[in-house]
mmCIF file of C-alpha atoms in Angstrom:
data_model
loop_
_atom_site.group_PDB
_atom_site.id
_atom_site.type_symbol
_atom_site.label_atom_id
_atom_site.label_comp_id
_atom_site.label_asym_id
_atom_site.label_seq_id
_atom_site.Cartn_x
_atom_site.Cartn_y
_atom_site.Cartn_z
ATOM 1 C CA UNK N 1 4.752 13.432 17.640
ATOM 2 C CA UNK N 2 2.008 12.017 15.401
ATOM 3 C CA UNK N 3 4.308 11.683 12.352
ATOM 4 C CA UNK N 4 7.928 10.529 12.353
ATOM 5 C CA UNK N 5 10.529 9.316 9.872
ATOM 6 C CA UNK N 6 11.177 5.590 10.393
ATOM 7 C CA UNK N 7 12.483 4.077 7.111
ATOM 8 C CA UNK N 8 13.270 0.836 8.920
ATOM 9 C CA UNK N 9 9.536 0.244 9.445
ATOM 10 C CA UNK N 10 8.736 0.434 5.724
ATOM 11 C CA UNK N 11 8.261 -3.019 4.238
ATOM 12 C CA UNK N 12 9.637 -4.190 0.902
ATOM 13 C CA UNK N 13 6.168 -5.226 -0.277
ATOM 14 C CA UNK N 14 4.827 -1.691 0.205
ATOM 15 C CA UNK N 15 7.759 -0.148 -1.652
ATOM 16 C CA UNK N 16 7.403 -2.637 -4.512
ATOM 17 C CA UNK N 17 3.639 -2.064 -4.732
ATOM 18 C CA UNK N 18 4.139 1.695 -4.814
ATOM 19 C CA UNK N 19 6.717 1.481 -7.580
ATOM 20 C CA UNK N 20 4.588 -0.895 -9.669
ATOM 21 C CA UNK N 21 1.586 1.402 -9.418
ATOM 22 C CA UNK N 22 3.832 4.295 -10.422
ATOM 23 C CA UNK N 23 5.037 2.703 -13.669
ATOM 24 C CA UNK N 24 4.371 5.268 -16.436
ATOM 25 C CA UNK N 25 3.006 2.671 -18.881
ATOM 26 C CA UNK N 26 0.144 1.934 -16.505
ATOM 27 C CA UNK N 27 -0.997 5.575 -16.469
ATOM 28 C CA UNK N 28 -2.209 5.386 -12.887
ATOM 29 C CA UNK N 29 -0.256 8.436 -11.683
ATOM 30 C CA UNK N 30 2.183 11.053 -12.949
ATOM 31 C CA UNK N 31 4.588 13.382 -11.150
ATOM 32 C CA UNK N 32 3.957 13.168 -7.381
ATOM 33 C CA UNK N 33 0.351 11.970 -7.677
ATOM 34 C CA UNK N 34 -1.007 9.111 -5.583
ATOM 35 C CA UNK N 35 -0.071 7.485 -2.317
ATOM 36 C CA UNK N 36 0.031 4.101 -0.619
ATOM 37 C CA UNK N 37 0.064 2.904 2.955
ATOM 38 C CA UNK N 38 0.530 -0.204 5.067
ATOM 39 C CA UNK N 39 -0.750 -0.878 8.567
ATOM 40 C CA UNK N 40 2.286 -2.052 10.507
ATOM 41 C CA UNK N 41 0.630 -2.673 13.884
ATOM 42 C CA UNK N 42 -2.608 -1.859 15.697
ATOM 43 C CA UNK N 43 -1.582 1.745 16.259
ATOM 44 C CA UNK N 44 0.425 2.886 13.222
ATOM 45 C CA UNK N 45 0.592 3.058 9.450
ATOM 46 C CA UNK N 46 3.373 4.092 7.088
ATOM 47 C CA UNK N 47 2.183 6.336 4.252
ATOM 48 C CA UNK N 48 3.903 7.963 1.279
ATOM 49 C CA UNK N 49 5.324 11.402 1.922
ATOM 50 C CA UNK N 50 3.950 14.488 0.202
ATOM 51 C CA UNK N 51 5.712 15.470 -3.021
ATOM 52 C CA UNK N 52 7.458 12.133 -3.570
ATOM 53 C CA UNK N 53 7.142 10.011 -6.716
ATOM 54 C CA UNK N 54 5.515 6.582 -6.548
ATOM 55 C CA UNK N 55 7.657 5.428 -9.454
ATOM 56 C CA UNK N 56 10.891 6.084 -7.558
ATOM 57 C CA UNK N 57 9.681 5.112 -4.075
ATOM 58 C CA UNK N 58 12.246 4.220 -1.425
ATOM 59 C CA UNK N 59 11.716 3.542 2.311
ATOM 60 C CA UNK N 60 12.849 7.126 2.982
ATOM 61 C CA UNK N 61 9.831 8.363 0.993
ATOM 62 C CA UNK N 62 7.360 7.194 3.669
ATOM 63 C CA UNK N 63 6.240 8.641 6.979
ATOM 64 C CA UNK N 64 5.091 6.664 10.021
ATOM 65 C CA UNK N 65 1.948 8.111 11.625
ATOM 66 C CA UNK N 66 0.013 7.240 14.783
ATOM 67 C CA UNK N 67 -3.601 6.388 14.032
ATOM 68 C CA UNK N 68 -5.361 7.378 17.268
ATOM 69 C CA UNK N 69 -4.627 11.145 17.213
ATOM 70 C CA UNK N 70 -5.490 11.369 13.516
ATOM 71 C CA UNK N 71 -8.778 9.498 13.981
ATOM 72 C CA UNK N 72 -9.547 11.886 16.842
ATOM 73 C CA UNK N 73 -8.719 14.837 14.594
ATOM 74 C CA UNK N 74 -10.873 13.379 11.808
ATOM 75 C CA UNK N 75 -13.863 13.195 14.130
ATOM 76 C CA UNK N 76 -13.283 16.647 15.665
ATOM 77 C CA UNK N 77 -15.639 19.173 13.983
ATOM 78 C CA UNK N 78 -13.384 22.035 15.083
ATOM 79 C CA UNK N 79 -10.166 20.635 13.568
ATOM 80 C CA UNK N 80 -8.828 22.642 10.630
ATOM 81 C CA UNK N 81 -6.305 22.187 7.839
ATOM 82 C CA UNK N 82 -3.537 23.965 9.748
ATOM 83 C CA UNK N 83 -3.828 21.490 12.596
ATOM 84 C CA UNK N 84 -3.732 18.579 10.146
ATOM 85 C CA UNK N 85 -0.599 19.967 8.487
ATOM 86 C CA UNK N 86 1.116 20.202 11.862
ATOM 87 C CA UNK N 87 0.133 16.631 12.724
ATOM 88 C CA UNK N 88 1.486 15.283 9.412
ATOM 89 C CA UNK N 89 4.856 17.044 9.606
ATOM 90 C CA UNK N 90 7.584 14.516 10.425
ATOM 91 C CA UNK N 91 10.661 16.752 10.563
ATOM 92 C CA UNK N 92 13.508 17.426 8.168
ATOM 93 C CA UNK N 93 15.627 15.211 5.921
ATOM 94 C CA UNK N 94 18.404 16.456 3.652
ATOM 95 C CA UNK N 95 17.540 20.040 4.513
ATOM 96 C CA UNK N 96 13.854 19.887 3.575
ATOM 97 C CA UNK N 97 10.674 19.453 5.564
ATOM 98 C CA UNK N 98 9.046 16.039 5.215
ATOM 99 C CA UNK N 99 5.318 15.651 5.644
ATOM 100 C CA UNK N 100 2.924 12.734 5.187
ATOM 101 C CA UNK N 101 0.629 13.047 2.165
ATOM 102 C CA UNK N 102 -2.212 15.543 2.396
ATOM 103 C CA UNK N 103 -4.479 12.540 1.637
ATOM 104 C CA UNK N 104 -3.271 10.632 4.712
ATOM 105 C CA UNK N 105 -6.732 10.987 6.258
ATOM 106 C CA UNK N 106 -8.101 8.750 3.492
ATOM 107 C CA UNK N 107 -5.752 6.020 4.700
ATOM 108 C CA UNK N 108 -6.577 6.774 8.332
ATOM 109 C CA UNK N 109 -10.335 6.663 7.687
ATOM 110 C CA UNK N 110 -10.073 3.126 6.299
ATOM 111 C CA UNK N 111 -8.309 1.958 9.484
ATOM 112 C CA UNK N 112 -10.833 3.828 11.645
ATOM 113 C CA UNK N 113 -13.419 1.377 10.292
ATOM 114 C CA UNK N 114 -11.333 -1.813 9.964
ATOM 115 C CA UNK N 115 -7.650 -2.824 10.332
ATOM 116 C CA UNK N 116 -6.914 -3.412 6.648
ATOM 117 C CA UNK N 117 -3.255 -3.870 5.756
ATOM 118 C CA UNK N 118 -2.922 -2.055 2.393
ATOM 119 C CA UNK N 119 -4.507 1.044 0.876
ATOM 120 C CA UNK N 120 -3.494 2.409 -2.540
ATOM 121 C CA UNK N 121 -4.732 5.709 -3.959
ATOM 122 C CA UNK N 122 -4.120 6.548 -7.632
ATOM 123 C CA UNK N 123 -5.485 8.828 -10.376
ATOM 124 C CA UNK N 124 -5.923 6.645 -13.509
ATOM 125 C CA UNK N 125 -6.741 8.772 -16.545
ATOM 126 C CA UNK N 126 -9.466 6.449 -17.869
ATOM 127 C CA UNK N 127 -11.223 6.269 -14.514
ATOM 128 C CA UNK N 128 -10.892 9.971 -13.715
ATOM 129 C CA UNK N 129 -12.469 10.722 -17.112
ATOM 130 C CA UNK N 130 -15.611 8.821 -16.086
ATOM 131 C CA UNK N 131 -15.545 10.298 -12.592
ATOM 132 C CA UNK N 132 -15.409 13.781 -14.094
ATOM 133 C CA UNK N 133 -18.451 13.159 -16.298
ATOM 134 C CA UNK N 134 -22.075 14.115 -15.680
ATOM 135 C CA UNK N 135 -22.762 10.417 -15.000
ATOM 136 C CA UNK N 136 -19.947 9.980 -12.470
ATOM 137 C CA UNK N 137 -22.030 8.716 -9.551
ATOM 138 C CA UNK N 138 -23.685 6.009 -11.656
ATOM 139 C CA UNK N 139 -20.689 5.114 -13.823
ATOM 140 C CA UNK N 140 -19.760 2.011 -11.784
ATOM 141 C CA UNK N 141 -23.149 1.474 -10.120
ATOM 142 C CA UNK N 142 -23.700 -1.866 -11.899
ATOM 143 C CA UNK N 143 -21.115 -4.514 -12.869
ATOM 144 C CA UNK N 144 -20.429 -5.159 -16.525
ATOM 145 C CA UNK N 145 -18.472 -8.432 -16.509
ATOM 146 C CA UNK N 146 -17.876 -11.255 -14.026
ATOM 147 C CA UNK N 147 -14.187 -10.731 -13.225
ATOM 148 C CA UNK N 148 -14.942 -7.102 -12.485
ATOM 149 C CA UNK N 149 -17.611 -8.187 -10.002
ATOM 150 C CA UNK N 150 -15.203 -10.626 -8.345
ATOM 151 C CA UNK N 151 -12.346 -8.171 -8.037
ATOM 152 C CA UNK N 152 -14.115 -4.882 -7.402
ATOM 153 C CA UNK N 153 -17.198 -6.135 -5.600
ATOM 154 C CA UNK N 154 -19.611 -3.279 -4.906
ATOM 155 C CA UNK N 155 -17.641 -0.051 -5.451
ATOM 156 C CA UNK N 156 -18.362 2.950 -3.246
ATOM 157 C CA UNK N 157 -18.751 6.394 -4.791
ATOM 158 C CA UNK N 158 -17.642 9.451 -2.780
ATOM 159 C CA UNK N 159 -18.402 12.914 -4.196
ATOM 160 C CA UNK N 160 -15.600 15.407 -4.696
ATOM 161 C CA UNK N 161 -14.186 17.099 -1.604
ATOM 162 C CA UNK N 162 -11.034 19.181 -1.223
ATOM 163 C CA UNK N 163 -8.134 16.888 -0.175
ATOM 164 C CA UNK N 164 -7.283 17.175 3.484
ATOM 165 C CA UNK N 165 -9.823 17.622 6.273
ATOM 166 C CA UNK N 166 -12.819 17.934 3.936
ATOM 167 C CA UNK N 167 -12.107 14.775 1.964
ATOM 168 C CA UNK N 168 -11.202 12.829 5.103
ATOM 169 C CA UNK N 169 -14.521 13.623 6.763
ATOM 170 C CA UNK N 170 -16.684 12.836 3.731
ATOM 171 C CA UNK N 171 -14.678 9.686 3.049
ATOM 172 C CA UNK N 172 -15.102 8.401 6.615
ATOM 173 C CA UNK N 173 -18.829 9.165 6.621
ATOM 174 C CA UNK N 174 -19.390 7.224 3.383
ATOM 175 C CA UNK N 175 -17.185 4.321 4.501
ATOM 176 C CA UNK N 176 -19.088 3.919 7.762
ATOM 177 C CA UNK N 177 -22.419 3.956 5.930
ATOM 178 C CA UNK N 178 -21.130 1.301 3.498
ATOM 179 C CA UNK N 179 -19.853 -0.853 6.377
ATOM 180 C CA UNK N 180 -23.242 -0.611 8.067
ATOM 181 C CA UNK N 181 -25.053 -1.598 4.860
ATOM 182 C CA UNK N 182 -22.792 -4.453 3.723
ATOM 183 C CA UNK N 183 -20.903 -5.626 6.796
ATOM 184 C CA UNK N 184 -17.524 -5.054 5.156
ATOM 185 C CA UNK N 185 -15.398 -2.361 3.569
ATOM 186 C CA UNK N 186 -15.490 -1.827 -0.196
ATOM 187 C CA UNK N 187 -12.571 -3.065 -2.268
ATOM 188 C CA UNK N 188 -12.758 0.019 -4.488
ATOM 189 C CA UNK N 189 -13.702 3.585 -3.635
ATOM 190 C CA UNK N 190 -14.348 6.000 -6.496
ATOM 191 C CA UNK N 191 -13.587 9.641 -5.687
ATOM 192 C CA UNK N 192 -15.571 12.041 -7.855
ATOM 193 C CA UNK N 193 -13.365 14.258 -10.080
ATOM 194 C CA UNK N 194 -10.322 12.790 -8.357
ATOM 195 C CA UNK N 195 -9.300 9.110 -8.499
ATOM 196 C CA UNK N 196 -9.607 5.707 -6.847
ATOM 197 C CA UNK N 197 -8.763 4.001 -3.562
ATOM 198 C CA UNK N 198 -7.999 0.266 -3.509
ATOM 199 C CA UNK N 199 -8.402 -1.494 -0.150
ATOM 200 C CA UNK N 200 -6.921 -4.944 0.418
ATOM 201 C CA UNK N 201 -5.235 -7.270 2.895
ATOM 202 C CA UNK N 202 -2.527 -7.971 0.310
ATOM 203 C CA UNK N 203 -0.285 -5.874 -1.910
ATOM 204 C CA UNK N 204 -1.248 -8.081 -4.872
ATOM 205 C CA UNK N 205 -4.920 -7.436 -4.138
ATOM 206 C CA UNK N 206 -4.456 -3.658 -4.031
ATOM 207 C CA UNK N 207 -2.668 -3.836 -7.372
ATOM 208 C CA UNK N 208 -5.338 -6.075 -8.932
ATOM 209 C CA UNK N 209 -8.149 -3.794 -7.789
ATOM 210 C CA UNK N 210 -6.363 -0.734 -9.207
ATOM 211 C CA UNK N 211 -5.745 -2.371 -12.583
ATOM 212 C CA UNK N 212 -9.238 -3.862 -12.838
ATOM 213 C CA UNK N 213 -10.716 -0.417 -12.180
ATOM 214 C CA UNK N 214 -8.827 0.870 -15.222
ATOM 215 C CA UNK N 215 -10.031 -1.996 -17.405
ATOM 216 C CA UNK N 216 -13.580 -1.418 -16.185
ATOM 217 C CA UNK N 217 -13.411 2.258 -17.140
ATOM 218 C CA UNK N 218 -12.156 1.361 -20.604
ATOM 219 C CA UNK N 219 -14.879 -1.264 -21.068
ATOM 220 C CA UNK N 220 -17.535 1.276 -20.149
ATOM 221 C CA UNK N 221 -16.125 3.908 -22.484
ATOM 222 C CA UNK N 222 -15.969 1.349 -25.294
ATOM 223 C CA UNK N 223 -19.509 0.137 -24.662
ATOM 224 C CA UNK N 224 -20.861 3.676 -24.824
ATOM 225 C CA UNK N 225 -19.016 4.188 -28.103
ATOM 226 C CA UNK N 226 -20.792 1.110 -29.494
ATOM 227 C CA UNK N 227 -24.278 2.224 -28.596
ATOM 228 C CA UNK N 228 -24.545 1.991 -24.817
ATOM 229 C CA UNK N 229 -23.840 -0.079 -21.747
ATOM 230 C CA UNK N 230 -25.534 -3.443 -21.084
ATOM 231 C CA UNK N 231 -24.714 -4.175 -17.415
ATOM 232 C CA UNK N 232 -25.038 -7.509 -15.665
ATOM 233 C CA UNK N 233 -28.265 -7.905 -13.684
ATOM 234 C CA UNK N 234 -29.308 -10.111 -10.779
ATOM 235 C CA UNK N 235 -25.764 -10.397 -9.434
ATOM 236 C CA UNK N 236 -26.375 -9.790 -5.728
ATOM 237 C CA UNK N 237 -26.736 -13.520 -5.009
ATOM 238 C CA UNK N 238 -23.118 -14.068 -6.096
ATOM 239 C CA UNK N 239 -21.903 -12.597 -2.800
ATOM 240 C CA UNK N 240 -23.584 -15.456 -0.910
ATOM 241 C CA UNK N 241 -21.845 -18.191 -2.917
ATOM 242 C CA UNK N 242 -18.793 -19.819 -1.232
ATOM 243 C CA UNK N 243 -17.014 -20.384 -4.567
ATOM 244 C CA UNK N 244 -17.461 -16.730 -5.502
ATOM 245 C CA UNK N 245 -16.266 -15.566 -2.072
ATOM 246 C CA UNK N 246 -13.171 -17.766 -2.324
ATOM 247 C CA UNK N 247 -12.252 -16.509 -5.781
ATOM 248 C CA UNK N 248 -12.965 -12.922 -4.727
ATOM 249 C CA UNK N 249 -10.664 -13.314 -1.722
ATOM 250 C CA UNK N 250 -7.908 -14.555 -4.049
ATOM 251 C CA UNK N 251 -8.279 -11.736 -6.573
ATOM 252 C CA UNK N 252 -8.982 -8.812 -4.273
ATOM 253 C CA UNK N 253 -7.161 -9.921 -1.119
ATOM 254 C CA UNK N 254 -10.242 -9.850 1.045
ATOM 255 C CA UNK N 255 -8.602 -11.907 3.785
ATOM 256 C CA UNK N 256 -10.946 -14.866 3.965
#
């Protein structure tokens, strides 16, 4: 089976991260929105189950999935949503069917490119507002303040696609193009009309990226209210500076 229930494989850090991101005051998710995952070895990840709340996460709310068959499915042009659903179904618990999140392929796509430990997907209201605007693709195209640049790096924008097979394929295509262009994965992926994906080697980094994305959305909205945005310019050289790279690794968990 591709997906199985293995609560004993779910780490405390992942559960704590999931619950922190699900805190109502942070407005990152509501109801059963959002999902997180951790790579537990070269072949497997644990990812939040469909329909479960991040706020109340427990080890039983995660599903262990094998990466190889899902990467194969992701790259198969003939694979359909029904096949994905079957692959994500882990069995029954307490009389109900348990299935890995429909957005599991987002988490799988990241690991198809690089073995990153944590991925966190949320739907922050302030960010989704910008990503649902007519300027969505350019909303985060340029940095606005230094800490944003350090934590978020160069965000990747992915246009809207229906969650499941469609989103997984578009997401993987854009990630591979970004990797080819920059030699690394993005820390933040912006999903048009949808939400964000934070990618980090540490739970603290995934949390920092998620929260900084919210602040960045609010800063942009505020700047537009005061007459327009004045982005930072000439920032590309920062990525070649050792001091910047070190601080960025600390904030975003880049795994220096």
